[in-house]
Amino acid sequence: MHHQANKELDKLSWLQWLQWATLFVGLIASVVLHALANDKNNRETQAQFLTNSKNALFHIEQQLLGYTEVLRGIQSHFVSTPDLPPHKFKQVYAALAADERLPAIQAIGFSRRVRLASMPSESTRSHAVRWPANALTHPNGLLPAAADGYQITYAEPLRHNRSGIGFDQYSESARRSAIEQARDTGEIAATGTVVLRAPDSGENGVVLFMPVYAGGIPPGTVERRRTSIIGVVFLAIRIDEAFTRALTEPSFERLGLQLVLTPSQHASSLAEHRPTLLFSNKAADVRNSNKESESLLKAVHTLSFNRGIWQAEFSAPRAAYPPSNRWMPAIATSSALLGTLALFLVVRQFRFISHRSHRQHQSTSMALQLRERAIEASANAIIVCRAQAPDYPVEYVNPAFERMTGYSAHEILGKNLRILHRADRDQKGLEEIRAIVRENREGHAKLRNYRKDGSMFWTDIRIAPVTNISGEVTHFVAAKYDITDTKKYEEELEFQANHDALTGLPNRSLLQDRLKQSIAHAKRINERFWVAFLDLDRFKYVNDTMGHSAGDQLLQQVTSRLRLVLRETDTIARHGGDEFVLLIGAEDTGMPGTAIVQRVMEALAQPIEICNQFFFITSSIGIATYPTDGEDAETLIKNADIAMYRAKELGRNNFQFYSPALNAKALDRLKLEKDLRIAIERNEFELHYQPQQAITDGQITGFEALIRWNHPLHGTIAPERFIALAEETGLIVPIGYWVIRSACLQNREWHNAGLHQARVAVNVSARQFSEKNFVSTIVEILEATNLPPCYLELELTEGMVMENTEHTINVLSQLKEVGVTISIDDFGTGYSSLAYLKRFPLDMLKIDRSFVRDIAIDNDDRSIVNAVISLAHSLHLTVIAEGVEDEAQLQYLRQQHCDFVQGYYISKPMPPSLIDDFVKSRAV
Ligand code: C2E
Ligand code: CA
Ligand code: CA
């Protein structure tokens, strides 16, 4: 990997080098290309200029040729006729038509040689005579007088040159040297710039001379030429005009021309050595005066005239000869630059891409490394398997796998993971895994796995398929989590959810499951089983009097006793409160037996010790049989409950089988509840009154009001049948107030009627007692009925007052203040705390009729009655015994100094209409 990275880096630096090299080479190439293109253009410009200047030269030469031809033509006339008369000369001149062809000609003429030293002045004069204006003229100071003179004898056109006739051209140095040159060479020779003689000219000019020798033909030697020369024909040209005309073509417009006369070998001894300027055209002048900065093209050509001593110097601005593709250098350069730039950018981009890909590669490989490490470091087992049925061989496992399973990588690689399941093949999770792999999808399952050492652990395995580019699943990746702890916790939670915290017994919801299982099982093997609903009798009293922790202990002891008695196969569940449900399986007979139920009851009936106190707990059990009493869990439990109620009704501490009749009763309860709700409105309640009398003199001291329900269909219904229902439904509150109001009203009537001055006692239910405005409602009723409070007695039960002692003390105190009488009903059946009895502001204890009933035969009951009476008296309370049915009971109670009695022996409860008679009969 390192090596590869180095290679990558090499490649990158190479690319960087290449990038700059490209730029550098490209720039150089551009410069070279630019130079080449420029050079090419320069050469093209140069070539154009040369061509142009040569053209100009040609034009000039042509022009000069024209002049020299004219001169030769004239010379040939003089050669043949040295004494050409003037009018003839005029004709010759006219025939040449030189005016038109060569308009720059100032003059064409002939200068005759005159020997000034040897010839008499007359002869000179004679010549001069022929020309009206002149004798031989020598301009002043021009030259020292020479031996010869070349006097102008003819000059055409005469009208411009008349003044020149007779002028000795030899007297002027420029002309002399040219004449001499012509004389010596026999050829045409030209002056430099001379001022033309013609008066109206005054221009610069050039004079061409051509010798005329005696005898025509030029002699062979210079000496003889010098002697035999008779004159020269000449041609004066106005320079500016001549050369300007030569370059009138537009193509020469910007061409500068300077004609320079260079010193020749021939003239060297005579003329100036310095070159002299013959002519300079406008373009050249402008250029010279401006000293233009623009780069100039220059060319010097020697004119093939006058022995090459004339030179034409051409000049022109480069701009005048634009190359055929003047933008070529720019185009070439910019193309080259663009190309370079493009190439540079390409390389750069490539470098960047490489760089990026390198970086990506780097980061990818980093990421891969990281992932690899992460997988290696993962606390969870990670496995890669090939997607190759049926074995799905393992290709990779991480160290966590080794730690988790105890198998080292080499022990598992290439093998199937089923090694982890061992014989435990019948797992739900395995089916799921097979499905996941078969369907090539993601998924997970919980499995029991076994380590190499055989120990089991729970694992959650998550599987995901890995696909290649073409989408085929090639591998599966699996992550395994050890969920043994979670599983334990779950099990704990499940246990908690399904079990009762206090007793550890299955709760209602698990009971449902178990019951369903039992049903399924019983159905399969065609067996019967029982659902027994067990309710502890008087558990409430333990709970109320001893507190909840005592109640809890009691339930735990009951549970352990049930566990002892029932078989392993039976189920015990806590249904809530003091209710248990037992599932009792069949015995060998195919039916459960009652023996087991008996054993349960006996076991529970044994005294239970809690906080150093013994309690006698009995139970009421209702039994429903599967399948006769129900085929589903709900029905079975409901019917067992109904049967249990029946057992309670039958005096507790017994068990009852469910029967359809019981069900009808239960249904009645429902109907009853419906009717109960509308009973007050329909005025179906009625109060019966049972007298209470003093045991000593039989005086009527009070009446207990007992409610009756005159049901339109069922006739009179006893309170035993509906009071509990009214309590459960809360209807007891309005019913209770109705009772108090009716009783008070009734008693007020009796008092008003003067029948008696007794109290009326009403039964108060727990629900009523805990009502917030219980006391105020009582006060309201007393005020409304105008009954003095001392004539109202409230019967409360032990459980009621002991339930919330603080509340009880508070309410009882208020009631005491109001002035009502308070008695504890059914005394002896509950668990009153003496300490509280002492603190409660009570008036009377009412011995429960169950004790009174067996006074004659049961010593225990007798002692309870005795104890209650002495307790009451010691607390300064009065005592009343209820349920007195015969004389013996009355006698015993009298012996024991019970204060009051109530019971059938004195009178049954009766409607108010009968009380009148009763009181009156007693008074008799
Ligand atoms: P309790 O308060 O103990 O009422 C006395 C019950 O004993 C009455 O039954 C009465 O008829 C019955 N009794 C009286 N003397 C004798 C006797 O010598 N022998 C026998 N065997 N029974 C006797 P009742 O009227 O059926 O009332 C039953 C229970 O219903 C009452 O028991 C009381 O707890 C409740 N109850 C009745 N009326 C009301 C009421 O208006 N409000 C409330 N909350 N409960 C009431
Ligand atoms: Ca009562
Ligand atoms: Ca009672």
PDB file of C-alpha atoms and ligand atoms in Angstrom, residues 690 692 704-706 761-764 795-797 823 825-826 846 849 882 902, ligand 2:
ATOM      1  CA  GLN A 690     -87.899  -2.527  63.653  1.00  0.00           C
ATOM      2  CA  GLN A 692     -85.576  -1.403  69.790  1.00  0.00           C
ATOM      3  CA  GLU A 704     -84.149   0.796  62.972  1.00  0.00           C
ATOM      4  CA  ALA A 705     -85.104   1.809  59.495  1.00  0.00           C
ATOM      5  CA  LEU A 706     -84.603  -1.037  57.018  1.00  0.00           C
ATOM      6  CA  ALA A 761     -81.689   4.488  63.448  1.00  0.00           C
ATOM      7  CA  VAL A 762     -80.482   4.365  59.835  1.00  0.00           C
ATOM      8  CA  ASN A 763     -77.775   2.196  58.289  1.00  0.00           C
ATOM      9  CA  VAL A 764     -75.004   4.169  56.675  1.00  0.00           C
ATOM     10  CA  GLU A 795     -75.346   2.852  62.346  1.00  0.00           C
ATOM     11  CA  LEU A 796     -71.806   2.505  61.100  1.00  0.00           C
ATOM     12  CA  THR A 797     -69.877  -0.733  60.746  1.00  0.00           C
ATOM     13  CA  SER A 823     -73.587   3.237  66.988  1.00  0.00           C
ATOM     14  CA  ASP A 825     -73.355  -2.115  63.830  1.00  0.00           C
ATOM     15  CA  ASP A 826     -72.515  -5.809  63.544  1.00  0.00           C
ATOM     16  CA  LYS A 846     -74.491  -3.288  68.429  1.00  0.00           C
ATOM     17  CA  ARG A 849     -76.794 -11.155  65.510  1.00  0.00           C
ATOM     18  CA  GLU A 882     -79.777  -7.531  67.609  1.00  0.00           C
ATOM     19  CA  GLN A 902     -83.839  -5.732  68.915  1.00  0.00           C
TER      20      GLN A 902
HETATM   21 CA    CA B   2     -78.300  -2.299  61.155  1.00  0.00          CA
END
